[in-house]
JSON list of C-alpha atoms in Angstrom, two decimals:
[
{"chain": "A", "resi": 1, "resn": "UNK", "atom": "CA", "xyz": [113.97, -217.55, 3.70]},
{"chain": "A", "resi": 2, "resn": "UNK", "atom": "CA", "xyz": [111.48, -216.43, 0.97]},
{"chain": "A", "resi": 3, "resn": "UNK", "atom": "CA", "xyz": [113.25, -214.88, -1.98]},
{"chain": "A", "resi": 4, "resn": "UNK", "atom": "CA", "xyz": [110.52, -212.26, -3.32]},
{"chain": "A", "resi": 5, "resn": "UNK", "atom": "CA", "xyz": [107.08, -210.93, -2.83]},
{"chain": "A", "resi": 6, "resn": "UNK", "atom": "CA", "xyz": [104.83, -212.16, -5.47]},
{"chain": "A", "resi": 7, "resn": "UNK", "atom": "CA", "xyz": [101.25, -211.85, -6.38]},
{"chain": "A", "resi": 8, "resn": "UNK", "atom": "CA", "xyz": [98.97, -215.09, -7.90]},
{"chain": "A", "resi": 9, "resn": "UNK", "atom": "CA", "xyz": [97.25, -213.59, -11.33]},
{"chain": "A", "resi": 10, "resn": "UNK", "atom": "CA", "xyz": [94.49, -216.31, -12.29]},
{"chain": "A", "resi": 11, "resn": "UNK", "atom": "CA", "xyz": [92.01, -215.22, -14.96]},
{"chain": "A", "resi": 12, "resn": "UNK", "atom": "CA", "xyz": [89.25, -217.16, -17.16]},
{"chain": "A", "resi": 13, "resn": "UNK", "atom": "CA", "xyz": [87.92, -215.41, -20.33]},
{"chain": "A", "resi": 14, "resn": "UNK", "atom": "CA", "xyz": [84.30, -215.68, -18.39]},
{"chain": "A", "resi": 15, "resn": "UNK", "atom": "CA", "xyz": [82.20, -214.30, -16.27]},
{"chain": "A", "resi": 16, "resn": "UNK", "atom": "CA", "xyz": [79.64, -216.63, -16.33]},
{"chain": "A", "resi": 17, "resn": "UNK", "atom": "CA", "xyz": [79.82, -219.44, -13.80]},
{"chain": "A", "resi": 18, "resn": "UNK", "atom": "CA", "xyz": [78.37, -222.78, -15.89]},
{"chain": "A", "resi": 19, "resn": "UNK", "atom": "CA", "xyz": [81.92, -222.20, -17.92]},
{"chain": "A", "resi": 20, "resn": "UNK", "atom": "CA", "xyz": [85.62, -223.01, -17.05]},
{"chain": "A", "resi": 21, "resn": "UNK", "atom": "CA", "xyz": [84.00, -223.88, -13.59]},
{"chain": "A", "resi": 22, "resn": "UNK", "atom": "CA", "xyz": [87.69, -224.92, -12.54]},
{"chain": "A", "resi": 23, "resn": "UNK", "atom": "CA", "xyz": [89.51, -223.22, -14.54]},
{"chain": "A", "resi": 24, "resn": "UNK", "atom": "CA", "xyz": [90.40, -220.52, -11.75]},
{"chain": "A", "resi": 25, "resn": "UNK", "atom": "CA", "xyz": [90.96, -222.95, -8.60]},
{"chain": "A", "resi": 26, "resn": "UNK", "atom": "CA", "xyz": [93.02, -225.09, -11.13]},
{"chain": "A", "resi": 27, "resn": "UNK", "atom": "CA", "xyz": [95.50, -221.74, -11.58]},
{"chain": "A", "resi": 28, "resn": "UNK", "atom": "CA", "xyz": [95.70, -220.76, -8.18]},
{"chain": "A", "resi": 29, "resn": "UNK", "atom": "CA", "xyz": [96.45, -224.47, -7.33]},
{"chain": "A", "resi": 30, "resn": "UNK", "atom": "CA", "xyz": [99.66, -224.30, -9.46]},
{"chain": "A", "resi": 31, "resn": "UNK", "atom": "CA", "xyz": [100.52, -221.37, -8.86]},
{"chain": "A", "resi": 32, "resn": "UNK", "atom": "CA", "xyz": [100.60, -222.40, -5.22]},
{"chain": "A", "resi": 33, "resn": "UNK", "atom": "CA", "xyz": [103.40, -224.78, -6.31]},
{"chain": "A", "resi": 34, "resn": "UNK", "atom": "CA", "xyz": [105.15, -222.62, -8.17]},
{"chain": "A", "resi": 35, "resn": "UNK", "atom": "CA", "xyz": [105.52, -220.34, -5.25]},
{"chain": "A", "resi": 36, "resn": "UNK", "atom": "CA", "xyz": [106.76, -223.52, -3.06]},
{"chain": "A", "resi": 37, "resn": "UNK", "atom": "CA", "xyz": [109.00, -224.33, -5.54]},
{"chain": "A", "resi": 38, "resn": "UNK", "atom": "CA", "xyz": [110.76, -221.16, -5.98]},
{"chain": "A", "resi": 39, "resn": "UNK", "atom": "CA", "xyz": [110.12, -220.18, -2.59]},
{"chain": "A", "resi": 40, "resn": "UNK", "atom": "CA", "xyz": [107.93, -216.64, -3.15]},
{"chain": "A", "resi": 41, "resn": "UNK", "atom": "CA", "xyz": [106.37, -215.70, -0.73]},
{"chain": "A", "resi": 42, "resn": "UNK", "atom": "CA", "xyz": [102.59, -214.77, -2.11]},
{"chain": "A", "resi": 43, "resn": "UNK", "atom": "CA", "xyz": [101.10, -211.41, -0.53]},
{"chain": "A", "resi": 44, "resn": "UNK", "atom": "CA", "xyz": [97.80, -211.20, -2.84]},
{"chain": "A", "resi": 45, "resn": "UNK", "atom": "CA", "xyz": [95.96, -213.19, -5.35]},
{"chain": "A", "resi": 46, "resn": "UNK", "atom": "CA", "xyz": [93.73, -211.94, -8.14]},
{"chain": "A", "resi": 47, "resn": "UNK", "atom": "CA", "xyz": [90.98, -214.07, -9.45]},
{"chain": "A", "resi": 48, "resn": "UNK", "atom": "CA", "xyz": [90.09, -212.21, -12.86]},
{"chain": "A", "resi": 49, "resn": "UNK", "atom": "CA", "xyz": [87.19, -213.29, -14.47]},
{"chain": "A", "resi": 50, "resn": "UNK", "atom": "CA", "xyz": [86.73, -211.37, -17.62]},
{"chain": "A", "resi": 51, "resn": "UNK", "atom": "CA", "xyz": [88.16, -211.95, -21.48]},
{"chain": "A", "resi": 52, "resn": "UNK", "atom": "CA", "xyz": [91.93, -210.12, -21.63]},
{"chain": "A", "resi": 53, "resn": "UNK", "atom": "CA", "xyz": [92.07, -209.55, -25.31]},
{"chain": "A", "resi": 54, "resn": "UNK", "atom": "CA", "xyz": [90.68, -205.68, -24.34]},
{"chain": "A", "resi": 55, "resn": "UNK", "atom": "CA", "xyz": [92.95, -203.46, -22.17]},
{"chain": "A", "resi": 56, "resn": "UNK", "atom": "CA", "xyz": [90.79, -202.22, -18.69]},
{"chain": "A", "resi": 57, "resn": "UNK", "atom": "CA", "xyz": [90.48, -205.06, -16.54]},
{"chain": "A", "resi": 58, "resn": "UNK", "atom": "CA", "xyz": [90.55, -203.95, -12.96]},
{"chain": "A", "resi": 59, "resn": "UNK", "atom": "CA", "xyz": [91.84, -206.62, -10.98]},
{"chain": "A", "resi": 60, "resn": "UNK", "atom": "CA", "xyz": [94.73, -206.51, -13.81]},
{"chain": "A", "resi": 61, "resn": "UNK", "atom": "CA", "xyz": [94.55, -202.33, -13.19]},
{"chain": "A", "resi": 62, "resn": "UNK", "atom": "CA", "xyz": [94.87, -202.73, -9.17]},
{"chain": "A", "resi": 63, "resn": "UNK", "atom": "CA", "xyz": [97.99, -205.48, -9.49]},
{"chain": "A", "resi": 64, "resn": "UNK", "atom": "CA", "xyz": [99.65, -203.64, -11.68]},
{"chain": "A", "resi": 65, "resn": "UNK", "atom": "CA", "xyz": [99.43, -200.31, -8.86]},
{"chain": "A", "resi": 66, "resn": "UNK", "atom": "CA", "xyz": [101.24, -202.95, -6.49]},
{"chain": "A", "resi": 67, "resn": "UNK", "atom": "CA", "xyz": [104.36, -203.02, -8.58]},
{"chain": "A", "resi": 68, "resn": "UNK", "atom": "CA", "xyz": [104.02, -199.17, -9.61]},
{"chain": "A", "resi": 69, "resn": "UNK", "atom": "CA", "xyz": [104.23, -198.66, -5.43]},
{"chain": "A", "resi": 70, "resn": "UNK", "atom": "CA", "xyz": [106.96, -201.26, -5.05]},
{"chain": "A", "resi": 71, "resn": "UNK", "atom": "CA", "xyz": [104.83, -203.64, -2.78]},
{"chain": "A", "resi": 72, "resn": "UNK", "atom": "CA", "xyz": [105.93, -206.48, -5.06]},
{"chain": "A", "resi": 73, "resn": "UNK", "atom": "CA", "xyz": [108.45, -208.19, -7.10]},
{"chain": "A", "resi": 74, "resn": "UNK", "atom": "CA", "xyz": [107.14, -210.63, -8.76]},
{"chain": "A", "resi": 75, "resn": "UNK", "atom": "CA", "xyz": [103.60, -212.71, -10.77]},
{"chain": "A", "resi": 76, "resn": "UNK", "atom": "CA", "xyz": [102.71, -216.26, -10.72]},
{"chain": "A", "resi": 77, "resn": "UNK", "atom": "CA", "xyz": [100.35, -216.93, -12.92]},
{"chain": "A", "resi": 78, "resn": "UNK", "atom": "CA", "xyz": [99.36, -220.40, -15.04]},
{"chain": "A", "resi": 79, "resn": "UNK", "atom": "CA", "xyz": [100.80, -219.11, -18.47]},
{"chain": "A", "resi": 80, "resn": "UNK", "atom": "CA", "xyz": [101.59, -215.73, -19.75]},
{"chain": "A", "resi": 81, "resn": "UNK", "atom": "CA", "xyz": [98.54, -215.49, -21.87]},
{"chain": "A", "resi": 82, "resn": "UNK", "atom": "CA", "xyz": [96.25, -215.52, -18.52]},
{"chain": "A", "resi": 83, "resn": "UNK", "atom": "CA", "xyz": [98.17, -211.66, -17.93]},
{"chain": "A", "resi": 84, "resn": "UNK", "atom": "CA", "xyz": [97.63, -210.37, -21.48]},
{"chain": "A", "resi": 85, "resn": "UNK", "atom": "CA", "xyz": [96.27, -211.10, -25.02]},
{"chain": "A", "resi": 86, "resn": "UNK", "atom": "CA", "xyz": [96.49, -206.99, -26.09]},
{"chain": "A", "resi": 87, "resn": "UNK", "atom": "CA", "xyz": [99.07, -204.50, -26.85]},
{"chain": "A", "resi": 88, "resn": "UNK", "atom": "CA", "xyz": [98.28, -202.21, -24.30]},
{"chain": "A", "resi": 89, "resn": "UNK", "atom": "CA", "xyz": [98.61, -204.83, -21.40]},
{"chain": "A", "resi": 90, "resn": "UNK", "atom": "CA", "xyz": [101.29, -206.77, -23.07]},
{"chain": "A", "resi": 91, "resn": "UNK", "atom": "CA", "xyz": [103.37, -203.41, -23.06]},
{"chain": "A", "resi": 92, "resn": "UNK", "atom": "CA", "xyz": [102.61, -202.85, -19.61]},
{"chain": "A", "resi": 93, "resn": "UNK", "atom": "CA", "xyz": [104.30, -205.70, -18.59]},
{"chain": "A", "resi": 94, "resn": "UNK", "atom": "CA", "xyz": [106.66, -205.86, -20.83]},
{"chain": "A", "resi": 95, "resn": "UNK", "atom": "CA", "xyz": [108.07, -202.32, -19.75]},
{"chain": "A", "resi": 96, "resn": "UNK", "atom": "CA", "xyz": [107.39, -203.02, -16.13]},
{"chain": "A", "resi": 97, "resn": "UNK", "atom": "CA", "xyz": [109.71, -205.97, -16.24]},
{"chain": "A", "resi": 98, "resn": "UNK", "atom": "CA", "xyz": [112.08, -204.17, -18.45]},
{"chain": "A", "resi": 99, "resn": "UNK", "atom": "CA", "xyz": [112.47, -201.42, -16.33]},
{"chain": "A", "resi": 100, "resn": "UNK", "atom": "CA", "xyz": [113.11, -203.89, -13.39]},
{"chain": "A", "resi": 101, "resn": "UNK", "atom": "CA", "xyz": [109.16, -202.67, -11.66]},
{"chain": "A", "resi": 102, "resn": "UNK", "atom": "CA", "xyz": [108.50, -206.49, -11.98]},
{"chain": "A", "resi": 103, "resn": "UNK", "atom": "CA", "xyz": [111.23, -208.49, -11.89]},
{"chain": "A", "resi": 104, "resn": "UNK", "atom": "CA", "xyz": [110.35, -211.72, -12.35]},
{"chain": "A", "resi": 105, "resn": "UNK", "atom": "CA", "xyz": [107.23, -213.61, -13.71]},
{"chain": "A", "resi": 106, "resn": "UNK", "atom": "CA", "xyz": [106.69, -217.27, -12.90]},
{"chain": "A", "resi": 107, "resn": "UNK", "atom": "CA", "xyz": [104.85, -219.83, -15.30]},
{"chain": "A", "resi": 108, "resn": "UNK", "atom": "CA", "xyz": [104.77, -223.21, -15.03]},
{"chain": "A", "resi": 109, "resn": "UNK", "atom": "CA", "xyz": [107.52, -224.31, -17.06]},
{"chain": "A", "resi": 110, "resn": "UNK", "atom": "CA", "xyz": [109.26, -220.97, -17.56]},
{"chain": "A", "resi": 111, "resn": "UNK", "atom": "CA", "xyz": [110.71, -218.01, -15.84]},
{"chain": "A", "resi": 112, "resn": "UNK", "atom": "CA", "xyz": [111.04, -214.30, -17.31]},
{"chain": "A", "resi": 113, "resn": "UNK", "atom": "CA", "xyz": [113.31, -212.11, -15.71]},
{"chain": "A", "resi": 114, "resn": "UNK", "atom": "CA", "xyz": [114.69, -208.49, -16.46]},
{"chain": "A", "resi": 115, "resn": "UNK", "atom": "CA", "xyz": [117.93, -209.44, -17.71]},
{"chain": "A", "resi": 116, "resn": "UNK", "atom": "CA", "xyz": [117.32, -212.73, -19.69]},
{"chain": "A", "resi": 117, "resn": "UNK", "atom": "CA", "xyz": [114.23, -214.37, -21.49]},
{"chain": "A", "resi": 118, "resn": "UNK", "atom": "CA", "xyz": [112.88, -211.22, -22.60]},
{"chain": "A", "resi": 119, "resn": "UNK", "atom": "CA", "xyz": [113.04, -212.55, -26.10]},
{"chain": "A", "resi": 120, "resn": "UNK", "atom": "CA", "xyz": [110.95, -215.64, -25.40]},
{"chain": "A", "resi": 121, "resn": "UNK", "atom": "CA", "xyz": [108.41, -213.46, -23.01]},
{"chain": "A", "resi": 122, "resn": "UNK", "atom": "CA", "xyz": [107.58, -211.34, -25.77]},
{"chain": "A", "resi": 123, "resn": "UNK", "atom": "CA", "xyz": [107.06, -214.46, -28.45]},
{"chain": "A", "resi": 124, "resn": "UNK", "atom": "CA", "xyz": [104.88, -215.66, -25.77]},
{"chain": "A", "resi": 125, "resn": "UNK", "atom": "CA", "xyz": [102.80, -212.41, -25.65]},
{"chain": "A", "resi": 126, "resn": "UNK", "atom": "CA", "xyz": [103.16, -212.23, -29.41]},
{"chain": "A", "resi": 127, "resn": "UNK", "atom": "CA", "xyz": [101.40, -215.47, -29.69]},
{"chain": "A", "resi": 128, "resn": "UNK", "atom": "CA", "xyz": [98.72, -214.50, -27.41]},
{"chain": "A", "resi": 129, "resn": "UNK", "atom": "CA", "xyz": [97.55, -211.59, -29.28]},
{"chain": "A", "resi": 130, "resn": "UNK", "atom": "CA", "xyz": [97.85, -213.19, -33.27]},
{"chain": "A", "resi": 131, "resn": "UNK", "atom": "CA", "xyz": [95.51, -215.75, -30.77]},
{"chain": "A", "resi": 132, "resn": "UNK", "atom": "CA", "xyz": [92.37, -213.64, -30.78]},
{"chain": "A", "resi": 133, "resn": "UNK", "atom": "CA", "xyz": [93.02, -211.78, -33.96]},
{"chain": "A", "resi": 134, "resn": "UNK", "atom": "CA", "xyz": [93.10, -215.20, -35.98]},
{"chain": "A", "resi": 135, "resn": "UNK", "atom": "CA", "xyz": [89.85, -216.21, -33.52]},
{"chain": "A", "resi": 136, "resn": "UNK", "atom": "CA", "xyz": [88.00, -212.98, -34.48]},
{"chain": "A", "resi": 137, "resn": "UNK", "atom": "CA", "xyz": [89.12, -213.86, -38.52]},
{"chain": "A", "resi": 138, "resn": "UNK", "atom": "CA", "xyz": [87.97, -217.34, -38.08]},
{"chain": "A", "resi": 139, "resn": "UNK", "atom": "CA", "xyz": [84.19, -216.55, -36.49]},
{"chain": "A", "resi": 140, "resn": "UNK", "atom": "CA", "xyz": [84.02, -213.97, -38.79]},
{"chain": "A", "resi": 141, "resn": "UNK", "atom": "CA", "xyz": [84.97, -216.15, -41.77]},
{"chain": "A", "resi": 142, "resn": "UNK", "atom": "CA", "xyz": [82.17, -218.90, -40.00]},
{"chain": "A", "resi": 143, "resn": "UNK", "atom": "CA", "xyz": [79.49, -216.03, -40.02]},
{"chain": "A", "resi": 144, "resn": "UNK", "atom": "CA", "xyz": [79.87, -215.21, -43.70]},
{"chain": "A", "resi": 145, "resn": "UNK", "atom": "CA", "xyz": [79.95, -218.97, -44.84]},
{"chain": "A", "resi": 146, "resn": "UNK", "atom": "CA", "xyz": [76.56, -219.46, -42.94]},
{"chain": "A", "resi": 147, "resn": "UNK", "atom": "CA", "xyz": [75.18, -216.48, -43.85]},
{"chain": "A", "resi": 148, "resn": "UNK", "atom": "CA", "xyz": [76.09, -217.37, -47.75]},
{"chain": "A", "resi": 149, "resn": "UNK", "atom": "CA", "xyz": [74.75, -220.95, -47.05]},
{"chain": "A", "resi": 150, "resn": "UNK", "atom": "CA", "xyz": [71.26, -219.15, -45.41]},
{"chain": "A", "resi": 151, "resn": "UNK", "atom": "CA", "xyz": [71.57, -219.94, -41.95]},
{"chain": "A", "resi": 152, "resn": "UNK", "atom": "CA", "xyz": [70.24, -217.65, -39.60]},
{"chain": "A", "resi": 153, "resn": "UNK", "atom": "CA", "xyz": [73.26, -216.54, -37.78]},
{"chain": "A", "resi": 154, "resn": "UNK", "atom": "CA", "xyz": [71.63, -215.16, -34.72]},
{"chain": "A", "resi": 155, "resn": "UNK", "atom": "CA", "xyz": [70.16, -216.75, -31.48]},
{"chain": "A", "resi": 156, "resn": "UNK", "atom": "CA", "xyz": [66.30, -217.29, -31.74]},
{"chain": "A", "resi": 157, "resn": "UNK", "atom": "CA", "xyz": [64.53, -214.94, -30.06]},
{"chain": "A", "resi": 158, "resn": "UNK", "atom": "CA", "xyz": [62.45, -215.80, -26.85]},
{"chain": "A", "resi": 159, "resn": "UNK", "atom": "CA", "xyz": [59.94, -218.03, -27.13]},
{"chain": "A", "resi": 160, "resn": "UNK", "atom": "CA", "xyz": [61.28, -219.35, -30.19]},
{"chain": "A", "resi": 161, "resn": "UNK", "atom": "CA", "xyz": [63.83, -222.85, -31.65]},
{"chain": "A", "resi": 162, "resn": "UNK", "atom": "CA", "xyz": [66.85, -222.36, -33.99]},
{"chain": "A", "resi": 163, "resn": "UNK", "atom": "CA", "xyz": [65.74, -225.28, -36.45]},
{"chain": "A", "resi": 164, "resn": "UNK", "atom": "CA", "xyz": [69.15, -226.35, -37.86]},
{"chain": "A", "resi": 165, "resn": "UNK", "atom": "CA", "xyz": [67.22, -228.63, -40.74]},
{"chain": "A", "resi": 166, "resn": "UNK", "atom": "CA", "xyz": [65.09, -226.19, -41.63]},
{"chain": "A", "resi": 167, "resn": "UNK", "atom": "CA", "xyz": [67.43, -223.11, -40.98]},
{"chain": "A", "resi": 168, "resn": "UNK", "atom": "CA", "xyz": [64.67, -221.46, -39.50]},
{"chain": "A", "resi": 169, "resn": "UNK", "atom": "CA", "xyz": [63.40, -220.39, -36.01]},
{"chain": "A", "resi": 170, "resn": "UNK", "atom": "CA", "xyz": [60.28, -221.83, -35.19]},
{"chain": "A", "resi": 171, "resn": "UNK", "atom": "CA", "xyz": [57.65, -221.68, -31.97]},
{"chain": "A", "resi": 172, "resn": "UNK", "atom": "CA", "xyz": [59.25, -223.45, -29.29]},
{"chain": "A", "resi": 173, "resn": "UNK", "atom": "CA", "xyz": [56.48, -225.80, -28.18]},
{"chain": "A", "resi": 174, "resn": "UNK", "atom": "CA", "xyz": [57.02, -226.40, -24.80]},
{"chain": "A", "resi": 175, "resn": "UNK", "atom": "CA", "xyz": [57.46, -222.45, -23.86]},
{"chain": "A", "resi": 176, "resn": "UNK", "atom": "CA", "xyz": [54.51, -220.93, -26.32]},
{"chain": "A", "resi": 177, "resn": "UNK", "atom": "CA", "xyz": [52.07, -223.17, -24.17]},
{"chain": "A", "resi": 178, "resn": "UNK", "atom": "CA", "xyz": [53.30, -221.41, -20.76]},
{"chain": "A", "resi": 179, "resn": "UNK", "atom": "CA", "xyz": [53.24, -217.76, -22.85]},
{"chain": "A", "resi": 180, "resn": "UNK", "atom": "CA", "xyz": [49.70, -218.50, -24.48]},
{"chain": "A", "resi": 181, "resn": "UNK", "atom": "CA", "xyz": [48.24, -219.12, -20.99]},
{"chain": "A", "resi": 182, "resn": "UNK", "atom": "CA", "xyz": [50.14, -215.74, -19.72]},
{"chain": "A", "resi": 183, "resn": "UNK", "atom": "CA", "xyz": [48.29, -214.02, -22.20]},
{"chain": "A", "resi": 184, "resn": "UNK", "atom": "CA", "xyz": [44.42, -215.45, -21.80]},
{"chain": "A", "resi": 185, "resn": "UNK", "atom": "CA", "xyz": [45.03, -215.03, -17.92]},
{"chain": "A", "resi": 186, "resn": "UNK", "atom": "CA", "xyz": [46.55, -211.02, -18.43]},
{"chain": "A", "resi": 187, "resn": "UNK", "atom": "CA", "xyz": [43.81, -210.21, -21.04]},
{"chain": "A", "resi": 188, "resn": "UNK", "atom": "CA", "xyz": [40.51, -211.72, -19.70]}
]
């Protein structure tokens, strides 16, 4: 007999589709197991593509209304970092699953429950968050070094090469012949 009604949370910090490709299938795939293992029976998966480290995803939003209506008990998901890398989603959960809305979440090599774990749960979350804040101090760190060193810090604009040797953007040759005979053809 399956123990709990759970719900598959898969996310990739991407929308677009030329990055972490598998990243998604990969999740659901284990999380699959997980379920098997622990017997859960899974009633819904969410594929989330979108970055977590700001609160107001919506697939996170709409599973989080099927444990505020009691329609599950429990989330599989890859690692707890795929759930939340903010405050205000990392509290969500962690009052949800204090408060015994969620009462279990399922990682691959760990299980958080209500009454035990909650310590390591919320090192896990802590981690996630001090995650992108040392990210966003380490690009921003990156920027000012290039920027000091006179790099261009900036994509080229269209039409145009980021020279790396020359830290310059130059003509792209290849595109400013297709956009030279645009123009002669629009303006004769």
């Amino acid at each position: 007999k399956l123990s709990m009604k759970a719900i598959i949370y898969c996310r990739k910090s991407t929308d677009r589709s030329d990055r972490q490709q598998l990243s998604i299938s990969a999740q659901e795939d284990e999380a699959r197991r997980i379920a098997r293992r622990e017997w859960l029976e899974v009633i819904q998966v969410f594929k989330e593509t979108k970055s977590a480290k700001e609160p107001g995803r919506p697939l996170f939003n709409e599973m989080m209304s099927l444990f505020s209506s009691w329609k599950a008990d429990c989330i599989i998901t890859w690692k707890l970092n795929r759930i939340a890398r903010n405050p205000v989603d990392e509290w969500t959960i962690k009052w949800s699953i204090q408060n015994g809305i969620i009462q279990a979440i399922f990682t691959e090599w760990e299980v958080f429950k209500t009454w035990d774990n909650v310590l390591m749960m919320w090192m896990h979350f802590w981690m996630s968050t001090q995650y992108i804040l040392d990210l966003q101090a380490d690009i921003n760190r990156g920027i000012k070094q290039k920027i000091a060193s006179g790099w261009v810090c900036q994509k080229a604009p269209l039409w145009y090469l980021n020279n790396v040797l020359t830290i310059c953007s130059e003509v792209d040759p290849k595109k400013s012949k297709r956009v030279k005979k645009i123009f002669i053809l629009r303006f004769q």
